[in-house]
mmCIF file of C-alpha atoms in Angstrom:
data_model
loop_
_atom_site.group_PDB
_atom_site.id
_atom_site.type_symbol
_atom_site.label_atom_id
_atom_site.label_comp_id
_atom_site.label_asym_id
_atom_site.label_seq_id
_atom_site.Cartn_x
_atom_site.Cartn_y
_atom_site.Cartn_z
ATOM 1 C CA MET A 1 21.168 16.268 36.333
ATOM 2 C CA SER A 2 23.016 13.573 34.418
ATOM 3 C CA ILE A 3 21.156 11.214 32.103
ATOM 4 C CA PRO A 4 21.305 7.605 33.340
ATOM 5 C CA ILE A 5 23.236 4.915 31.460
ATOM 6 C CA LEU A 6 20.757 2.049 31.135
ATOM 7 C CA SER A 7 21.413 -1.668 31.285
ATOM 8 C CA SER A 8 20.098 -4.031 28.629
ATOM 9 C CA ASP A 9 17.641 -5.514 31.125
ATOM 10 C CA HIS A 10 16.315 -2.061 32.001
ATOM 11 C CA ILE A 11 15.727 -1.250 28.335
ATOM 12 C CA LEU A 12 13.988 -4.576 27.687
ATOM 13 C CA ASN A 13 11.705 -4.013 30.676
ATOM 14 C CA LYS A 14 10.988 -0.479 29.511
ATOM 15 C CA LEU A 15 10.087 -1.654 26.012
ATOM 16 C CA ARG A 16 7.424 -3.939 27.439
ATOM 17 C CA LEU A 17 5.823 -1.002 29.289
ATOM 18 C CA TYR A 18 4.983 0.837 26.069
ATOM 19 C CA ASN A 19 1.620 -0.765 25.395
ATOM 20 C CA TYR A 20 0.181 1.778 22.954
ATOM 21 C CA GLU A 21 -3.039 0.822 21.193
ATOM 22 C CA GLN A 22 -1.577 -0.134 17.790
ATOM 23 C CA LYS A 23 0.737 -2.648 19.449
ATOM 24 C CA LYS A 24 -2.227 -4.888 20.184
ATOM 25 C CA THR A 25 -2.646 -5.476 16.442
ATOM 26 C CA TYR A 26 0.896 -6.788 15.857
ATOM 27 C CA LEU A 27 0.798 -10.567 15.503
ATOM 28 C CA ALA A 28 4.171 -11.943 14.423
ATOM 29 C CA MET A 29 7.395 -10.682 12.865
ATOM 30 C CA TYR A 30 10.255 -12.363 11.020
ATOM 31 C CA SER A 31 13.620 -10.619 11.073
ATOM 32 C CA SER A 32 16.595 -11.872 9.084
ATOM 33 C CA TRP A 33 18.710 -9.808 11.531
ATOM 34 C CA TYR A 34 17.342 -11.884 14.412
ATOM 35 C CA GLY A 35 17.246 -15.059 12.345
ATOM 36 C CA GLY A 36 13.689 -16.034 13.230
ATOM 37 C CA ILE A 37 10.163 -15.036 14.254
ATOM 38 C CA THR A 38 9.025 -13.205 17.371
ATOM 39 C CA LYS A 39 5.454 -12.856 18.631
ATOM 40 C CA ASP A 40 6.370 -10.268 21.237
ATOM 41 C CA PRO A 41 5.399 -6.823 19.843
ATOM 42 C CA SER A 42 8.025 -5.210 22.095
ATOM 43 C CA MET A 43 10.727 -7.037 20.186
ATOM 44 C CA MET A 44 9.430 -6.173 16.711
ATOM 45 C CA MET A 45 12.230 -3.708 16.044
ATOM 46 C CA VAL A 46 14.745 -2.735 13.363
ATOM 47 C CA PRO A 47 18.336 -1.546 14.056
ATOM 48 C CA VAL A 48 18.547 2.247 14.072
ATOM 49 C CA ASP A 49 21.583 2.132 11.757
ATOM 50 C CA ASP A 50 19.686 0.153 9.139
ATOM 51 C CA HIS A 51 19.499 2.283 6.004
ATOM 52 C CA ILE A 52 15.759 1.667 5.924
ATOM 53 C CA VAL A 53 15.472 3.736 9.126
ATOM 54 C CA HIS A 54 17.737 6.722 8.578
ATOM 55 C CA ARG A 55 17.596 7.002 4.752
ATOM 56 C CA GLY A 56 14.361 5.283 3.718
ATOM 57 C CA ASP A 57 16.678 2.972 1.772
ATOM 58 C CA GLY A 58 14.479 -0.060 1.367
ATOM 59 C CA VAL A 59 11.449 -1.406 -0.468
ATOM 60 C CA PHE A 60 8.219 -2.943 0.779
ATOM 61 C CA GLU A 61 4.921 -4.577 -0.053
ATOM 62 C CA ALA A 62 1.635 -4.984 1.793
ATOM 63 C CA MET A 63 -0.448 -8.070 1.061
ATOM 64 C CA LYS A 64 -3.718 -9.462 2.349
ATOM 65 C CA PHE A 65 -4.106 -12.945 3.784
ATOM 66 C CA VAL A 66 -7.767 -13.816 3.235
ATOM 67 C CA HIS A 67 -9.694 -17.076 2.808
ATOM 68 C CA GLY A 68 -6.640 -19.133 3.640
ATOM 69 C CA LYS A 69 -4.254 -17.631 1.090
ATOM 70 C CA VAL A 70 -2.063 -14.615 0.380
ATOM 71 C CA TYR A 71 -3.945 -12.660 -2.258
ATOM 72 C CA LEU A 72 -1.895 -11.675 -5.347
ATOM 73 C CA MET A 73 1.350 -12.728 -3.654
ATOM 74 C CA ASP A 74 3.218 -13.333 -6.921
ATOM 75 C CA ASP A 75 2.217 -9.907 -8.218
ATOM 76 C CA HIS A 76 3.458 -8.276 -5.024
ATOM 77 C CA LEU A 77 6.739 -10.204 -5.051
ATOM 78 C CA ASP A 78 7.250 -9.312 -8.738
ATOM 79 C CA ARG A 79 6.929 -5.643 -7.816
ATOM 80 C CA LEU A 80 9.201 -6.064 -4.791
ATOM 81 C CA GLU A 81 11.819 -7.624 -7.060
ATOM 82 C CA SER A 82 11.461 -4.843 -9.586
ATOM 83 C CA SER A 83 11.717 -2.110 -6.903
ATOM 84 C CA ALA A 84 14.795 -3.747 -5.358
ATOM 85 C CA LYS A 85 16.465 -4.106 -8.753
ATOM 86 C CA GLN A 86 15.983 -0.410 -9.510
ATOM 87 C CA LEU A 87 17.766 0.410 -6.242
ATOM 88 C CA GLY A 88 20.554 -2.080 -6.939
ATOM 89 C CA MET A 89 19.512 -4.125 -3.902
ATOM 90 C CA GLU A 90 20.294 -7.818 -3.951
ATOM 91 C CA TRP A 91 17.685 -10.297 -2.700
ATOM 92 C CA PRO A 92 19.160 -12.178 0.261
ATOM 93 C CA PHE A 93 16.979 -15.238 -0.399
ATOM 94 C CA THR A 94 15.485 -17.164 -3.268
ATOM 95 C CA ARG A 95 11.878 -16.488 -4.255
ATOM 96 C CA GLU A 96 10.960 -19.868 -2.759
ATOM 97 C CA LYS A 97 12.491 -19.017 0.634
ATOM 98 C CA MET A 98 10.788 -15.624 0.661
ATOM 99 C CA THR A 99 7.430 -17.332 0.040
ATOM 100 C CA HIS A 100 8.211 -19.827 2.800
ATOM 101 C CA ILE A 101 9.006 -17.007 5.259
ATOM 102 C CA ILE A 102 5.705 -15.281 4.448
ATOM 103 C CA HIS A 103 3.703 -18.465 5.049
ATOM 104 C CA GLU A 104 5.592 -19.215 8.299
ATOM 105 C CA VAL A 105 4.879 -15.740 9.672
ATOM 106 C CA VAL A 106 1.212 -16.104 8.780
ATOM 107 C CA LYS A 107 1.156 -19.506 10.522
ATOM 108 C CA ALA A 108 2.810 -18.025 13.610
ATOM 109 C CA SER A 109 0.158 -15.281 13.714
ATOM 110 C CA GLY A 110 -2.456 -17.710 14.949
ATOM 111 C CA PRO A 111 -5.958 -18.537 13.749
ATOM 112 C CA HIS A 112 -6.848 -15.179 12.233
ATOM 113 C CA GLU A 113 -9.044 -15.252 9.125
ATOM 114 C CA GLU A 114 -7.742 -11.954 7.729
ATOM 115 C CA VAL A 115 -4.385 -10.285 8.272
ATOM 116 C CA ILE A 116 -2.126 -7.794 6.521
ATOM 117 C CA ILE A 117 1.375 -8.964 5.675
ATOM 118 C CA ARG A 118 3.955 -6.172 5.562
ATOM 119 C CA LEU A 119 7.147 -7.259 3.860
ATOM 120 C CA PHE A 120 10.219 -5.008 3.990
ATOM 121 C CA MET A 121 13.559 -5.446 2.259
ATOM 122 C CA SER A 122 16.233 -3.100 3.567
ATOM 123 C CA ARG A 123 19.784 -2.199 2.590
ATOM 124 C CA GLY A 124 20.691 -3.348 6.096
ATOM 125 C CA PRO A 125 22.607 -2.014 9.114
ATOM 126 C CA GLY A 126 26.064 -0.509 8.879
ATOM 127 C CA GLY A 127 26.717 3.113 9.797
ATOM 128 C CA PHE A 128 24.747 6.319 9.265
ATOM 129 C CA SER A 129 26.188 7.629 6.010
ATOM 130 C CA THR A 130 24.388 7.723 2.676
ATOM 131 C CA ASN A 131 26.861 5.170 1.287
ATOM 132 C CA PRO A 132 24.875 2.001 0.552
ATOM 133 C CA TYR A 133 28.075 -0.029 0.516
ATOM 134 C CA ASP A 134 28.566 0.643 4.251
ATOM 135 C CA SER A 135 25.745 -1.819 4.925
ATOM 136 C CA VAL A 136 26.567 -5.344 6.057
ATOM 137 C CA GLY A 137 23.940 -6.726 3.691
ATOM 138 C CA THR A 138 20.309 -6.800 2.665
ATOM 139 C CA GLN A 139 17.801 -7.679 5.421
ATOM 140 C CA VAL A 140 14.216 -8.846 5.320
ATOM 141 C CA TYR A 141 11.525 -7.974 7.874
ATOM 142 C CA CYS A 142 8.029 -9.441 7.592
ATOM 143 C CA ILE A 143 5.298 -8.540 10.032
ATOM 144 C CA THR A 144 1.638 -9.505 10.210
ATOM 145 C CA THR A 145 -1.018 -7.236 11.710
ATOM 146 C CA HIS A 146 -4.771 -7.355 12.060
ATOM 147 C CA LEU A 147 -6.569 -6.342 8.861
ATOM 148 C CA LYS A 148 -8.726 -3.322 9.616
ATOM 149 C CA PRO A 149 -11.181 -2.972 6.734
ATOM 150 C CA MET A 150 -12.962 0.249 5.805
ATOM 151 C CA SER A 151 -16.444 0.587 7.266
ATOM 152 C CA GLU A 152 -19.334 -0.464 5.053
ATOM 153 C CA LYS A 153 -20.750 3.006 5.479
ATOM 154 C CA ILE A 154 -18.055 4.594 3.321
ATOM 155 C CA TYR A 155 -18.779 2.101 0.540
ATOM 156 C CA GLN A 156 -22.477 3.005 0.794
ATOM 157 C CA ASP A 157 -21.926 6.766 0.935
ATOM 158 C CA GLY A 158 -18.749 7.044 -1.131
ATOM 159 C CA ALA A 159 -15.459 8.742 -0.315
ATOM 160 C CA VAL A 160 -14.952 12.500 -0.152
ATOM 161 C CA VAL A 161 -11.753 13.547 -1.906
ATOM 162 C CA GLY A 162 -9.794 16.766 -2.477
ATOM 163 C CA ARG A 163 -6.867 18.039 -4.483
ATOM 164 C CA SER A 164 -3.426 17.580 -2.939
ATOM 165 C CA GLU A 165 -0.954 20.451 -2.700
ATOM 166 C CA ILE A 166 1.945 18.075 -2.118
ATOM 167 C CA ALA A 167 4.350 17.823 -5.060
ATOM 168 C CA PRO A 168 4.182 14.329 -6.578
ATOM 169 C CA LYS A 169 7.168 12.026 -6.947
ATOM 170 C CA ASP A 170 9.067 12.205 -10.198
ATOM 171 C CA PRO A 171 8.456 9.302 -12.610
ATOM 172 C CA TRP A 172 11.477 7.225 -11.549
ATOM 173 C CA PHE A 173 10.681 7.398 -7.810
ATOM 174 C CA ALA A 174 6.948 6.936 -8.434
ATOM 175 C CA SER A 175 7.589 3.528 -10.043
ATOM 176 C CA ILE A 176 9.492 2.194 -6.974
ATOM 177 C CA LYS A 177 7.664 1.132 -3.822
ATOM 178 C CA SER A 178 10.436 2.431 -1.641
ATOM 179 C CA CYS A 179 10.328 3.151 2.085
ATOM 180 C CA ASN A 180 10.862 6.848 1.400
ATOM 181 C CA TYR A 181 7.181 7.731 1.832
ATOM 182 C CA LEU A 182 7.432 11.318 3.062
ATOM 183 C CA GLN A 183 5.211 12.695 0.274
ATOM 184 C CA ASN A 184 2.665 9.952 0.932
ATOM 185 C CA VAL A 185 2.667 10.773 4.648
ATOM 186 C CA MET A 186 2.147 14.470 3.954
ATOM 187 C CA MET A 187 -0.767 13.681 1.635
ATOM 188 C CA LYS A 188 -2.419 11.640 4.381
ATOM 189 C CA LYS A 189 -1.842 14.415 6.902
ATOM 190 C CA GLU A 190 -3.319 16.872 4.412
ATOM 191 C CA ALA A 191 -6.474 14.720 4.080
ATOM 192 C CA VAL A 192 -6.901 14.309 7.823
ATOM 193 C CA ASP A 193 -6.327 18.025 8.462
ATOM 194 C CA ARG A 194 -8.951 18.907 5.812
ATOM 195 C CA LYS A 195 -11.367 16.268 7.175
ATOM 196 C CA LEU A 196 -11.356 14.414 3.835
ATOM 197 C CA ASP A 197 -11.083 10.734 3.189
ATOM 198 C CA PHE A 198 -8.251 11.181 0.689
ATOM 199 C CA THR A 199 -6.369 13.763 -1.355
ATOM 200 C CA ILE A 200 -5.092 13.023 -4.862
ATOM 201 C CA GLY A 201 -2.091 14.441 -6.660
ATOM 202 C CA PHE A 202 -1.444 16.233 -9.933
ATOM 203 C CA ASP A 203 1.871 16.823 -11.685
ATOM 204 C CA SER A 204 3.177 20.196 -12.936
ATOM 205 C CA ARG A 205 1.128 19.795 -16.139
ATOM 206 C CA GLY A 206 -2.071 19.165 -14.241
ATOM 207 C CA VAL A 207 -2.057 15.415 -14.981
ATOM 208 C CA LEU A 208 -3.639 13.214 -12.314
ATOM 209 C CA THR A 209 -1.190 10.982 -10.426
ATOM 210 C CA GLU A 210 -2.402 9.022 -7.383
ATOM 211 C CA GLY A 211 -3.515 9.136 -3.764
ATOM 212 C CA SER A 212 -1.267 8.684 -0.781
ATOM 213 C CA THR A 213 -1.422 4.895 -1.132
ATOM 214 C CA GLU A 214 -4.188 4.433 -3.724
ATOM 215 C CA ASN A 215 -4.651 4.446 -7.463
ATOM 216 C CA ILE A 216 -7.520 6.316 -9.139
ATOM 217 C CA ILE A 217 -9.607 5.014 -12.021
ATOM 218 C CA LEU A 218 -12.802 6.383 -13.531
ATOM 219 C CA VAL A 219 -15.640 5.818 -15.939
ATOM 220 C CA ASN A 220 -15.739 8.694 -18.414
ATOM 221 C CA SER A 221 -18.653 10.220 -20.322
ATOM 222 C CA ASN A 222 -18.022 7.732 -23.170
ATOM 223 C CA ASN A 223 -18.557 4.882 -20.708
ATOM 224 C CA GLU A 224 -14.895 3.897 -20.952
ATOM 225 C CA LEU A 225 -13.045 2.620 -17.854
ATOM 226 C CA VAL A 226 -9.871 4.699 -17.696
ATOM 227 C CA ARG A 227 -6.698 4.396 -15.634
ATOM 228 C CA PRO A 228 -3.817 6.891 -15.585
ATOM 229 C CA LYS A 229 -0.753 6.100 -17.668
ATOM 230 C CA LEU A 230 1.967 4.315 -15.691
ATOM 231 C CA LYS A 231 4.522 7.070 -15.963
ATOM 232 C CA GLN A 232 4.163 8.895 -12.657
ATOM 233 C CA ILE A 233 2.218 6.457 -10.526
ATOM 234 C CA LEU A 234 2.898 3.170 -8.837
ATOM 235 C CA LYS A 235 1.563 0.206 -10.766
ATOM 236 C CA GLY A 236 -1.007 -0.987 -8.262
ATOM 237 C CA THR A 237 -1.473 -4.743 -8.001
ATOM 238 C CA THR A 238 -5.128 -4.352 -7.007
ATOM 239 C CA MET A 239 -5.748 -1.838 -9.778
ATOM 240 C CA MET A 240 -4.284 -4.152 -12.408
ATOM 241 C CA ARG A 241 -6.287 -7.117 -11.108
ATOM 242 C CA ALA A 242 -9.498 -5.065 -11.010
ATOM 243 C CA LEU A 243 -8.944 -3.945 -14.612
ATOM 244 C CA HIS A 244 -8.387 -7.541 -15.655
ATOM 245 C CA LEU A 245 -11.666 -8.552 -13.986
ATOM 246 C CA ALA A 246 -13.389 -5.561 -15.590
ATOM 247 C CA LYS A 247 -13.085 -7.230 -19.002
ATOM 248 C CA ASP A 248 -16.253 -9.049 -18.020
ATOM 249 C CA LEU A 249 -18.048 -5.675 -17.898
ATOM 250 C CA VAL A 250 -16.929 -4.985 -21.464
ATOM 251 C CA SER A 251 -18.354 -8.306 -22.631
ATOM 252 C CA GLN A 252 -21.611 -7.459 -20.822
ATOM 253 C CA LYS A 253 -21.601 -4.046 -22.541
ATOM 254 C CA GLN A 254 -21.720 -2.284 -19.175
ATOM 255 C CA ILE A 255 -18.632 -0.346 -20.260
ATOM 256 C CA THR A 256 -17.376 0.141 -23.813
ATOM 257 C CA LYS A 257 -13.662 -0.541 -23.253
ATOM 258 C CA ILE A 258 -10.739 -0.233 -20.853
ATOM 259 C CA ILE A 259 -8.084 2.334 -21.711
ATOM 260 C CA GLU A 260 -5.177 4.259 -20.236
ATOM 261 C CA ALA A 261 -4.868 8.036 -20.674
ATOM 262 C CA ASP A 262 -3.616 11.216 -19.116
ATOM 263 C CA LEU A 263 -6.360 12.399 -16.783
ATOM 264 C CA TYR A 264 -6.992 15.980 -15.649
ATOM 265 C CA GLU A 265 -9.124 17.593 -12.977
ATOM 266 C CA GLU A 266 -11.889 18.291 -15.483
ATOM 267 C CA ASP A 267 -12.062 14.555 -16.175
ATOM 268 C CA LEU A 268 -13.004 13.997 -12.527
ATOM 269 C CA PHE A 269 -15.783 16.561 -12.730
ATOM 270 C CA SER A 270 -17.206 15.094 -15.946
ATOM 271 C CA ALA A 271 -16.793 11.412 -14.941
ATOM 272 C CA LYS A 272 -19.749 9.123 -14.426
ATOM 273 C CA GLU A 273 -17.817 7.314 -11.679
ATOM 274 C CA VAL A 274 -14.497 7.764 -9.884
ATOM 275 C CA MET A 275 -12.895 5.022 -7.783
ATOM 276 C CA MET A 276 -9.980 4.681 -5.396
ATOM 277 C CA VAL A 277 -8.301 1.291 -5.654
ATOM 278 C CA GLY A 278 -5.834 -0.313 -3.229
ATOM 279 C CA THR A 279 -4.875 -3.383 -1.220
ATOM 280 C CA THR A 280 -6.949 -2.565 1.851
ATOM 281 C CA LEU A 281 -9.680 -0.650 0.019
ATOM 282 C CA ASP A 282 -10.356 -3.019 -2.877
ATOM 283 C CA VAL A 283 -12.514 -0.645 -4.950
ATOM 284 C CA LEU A 284 -13.972 2.390 -3.139
ATOM 285 C CA PRO A 285 -16.364 4.756 -4.946
ATOM 286 C CA VAL A 286 -15.711 8.501 -4.791
ATOM 287 C CA THR A 287 -18.909 10.542 -4.648
ATOM 288 C CA LYS A 288 -17.544 14.039 -4.001
ATOM 289 C CA TYR A 289 -14.420 15.882 -5.169
ATOM 290 C CA GLU A 290 -13.677 19.387 -3.850
ATOM 291 C CA ASP A 291 -17.291 19.745 -2.707
ATOM 292 C CA LYS A 292 -18.692 18.837 -6.129
ATOM 293 C CA LYS A 293 -20.671 15.689 -6.814
ATOM 294 C CA ILE A 294 -19.192 12.976 -8.967
ATOM 295 C CA GLY A 295 -21.828 11.694 -11.390
ATOM 296 C CA GLU A 296 -25.075 11.221 -9.498
ATOM 297 C CA GLY A 297 -23.336 11.739 -6.144
ATOM 298 C CA MET A 298 -23.748 8.117 -5.135
ATOM 299 C CA PRO A 299 -21.771 4.886 -5.610
ATOM 300 C CA GLY A 300 -22.057 3.677 -9.178
ATOM 301 C CA PHE A 301 -22.604 0.294 -10.774
ATOM 302 C CA VAL A 302 -19.030 -0.215 -12.001
ATOM 303 C CA ALA A 303 -17.415 0.558 -8.628
ATOM 304 C CA GLN A 304 -19.807 -1.707 -6.773
ATOM 305 C CA THR A 305 -19.435 -4.506 -9.308
ATOM 306 C CA LEU A 306 -15.631 -4.356 -9.395
ATOM 307 C CA ARG A 307 -15.495 -4.498 -5.623
ATOM 308 C CA ARG A 308 -17.718 -7.592 -5.690
ATOM 309 C CA TYR A 309 -15.528 -9.137 -8.408
ATOM 310 C CA LEU A 310 -12.414 -8.631 -6.273
ATOM 311 C CA ILE A 311 -14.039 -10.086 -3.151
ATOM 312 C CA ASP A 312 -15.167 -13.125 -5.185
ATOM 313 C CA ASP A 313 -11.667 -13.394 -6.695
ATOM 314 C CA MET A 314 -10.136 -13.652 -3.236
ATOM 315 C CA ARG A 315 -12.264 -16.705 -2.519
ATOM 316 C CA LEU A 316 -11.054 -18.668 -5.539
#
């Protein structure tokens, strides 16, 4: 039996039939390829020959819109600019126009108090080779979706975490928030398959790296707040903001100081507190790692306080 050749109208009608559950959370999308904003989830699409699709050749950021503003937008755009520069990708717009696009997409999303803004910058359409110069030019796609926060129960009980068997990215790739997220996807699959909340990575020397989309920080036995060195992890915007806010805990003598260091698995076992930090998580306490309790086996003071500091910071 021959496969039918479909008309454009048939395809458009078919697209609107695919009403899978996630689609209901898509609010608005800007596409530089389209030249505007659509609110029809069926039309929120990217050309299949865009390098972002078939090579992962693009960069992205995810930002929260809360309390009437985009939280840490400049920090996210700084990182987007840095990632694009490392890939030799030219920004198609000025910073001011990019900011304007983000605000316009948020406005088009309707009266939602909290949304996630997903901003993608791609090499653009133009053939299926690996040659980046085949592309017709950099494109920008910006989509807003409902923000789905973690349940309060996990903040009360703490996250359960395990060791990842997925090889981490090398230092150069780890510092770029590119759309090549295969390792991140496999880490998430690993966590789901093991019925864990997260898995976290280690390099060939046993040095702690990061989660699938989260940074890890901890309070050690010396009461120091420690983050991994920025050599094989992504510099998390939320992590850096949380560490800045944590200076208040130093002045209160709740922690002795804030440092960066190579961390190993034994540091997790001996830590007073371990925390996952990310855009959608804020600060999430870890209470169990590989079936062993972290500290007292319950959320600690520093994790709870830093989460509160971040939530307060979003209201300013």
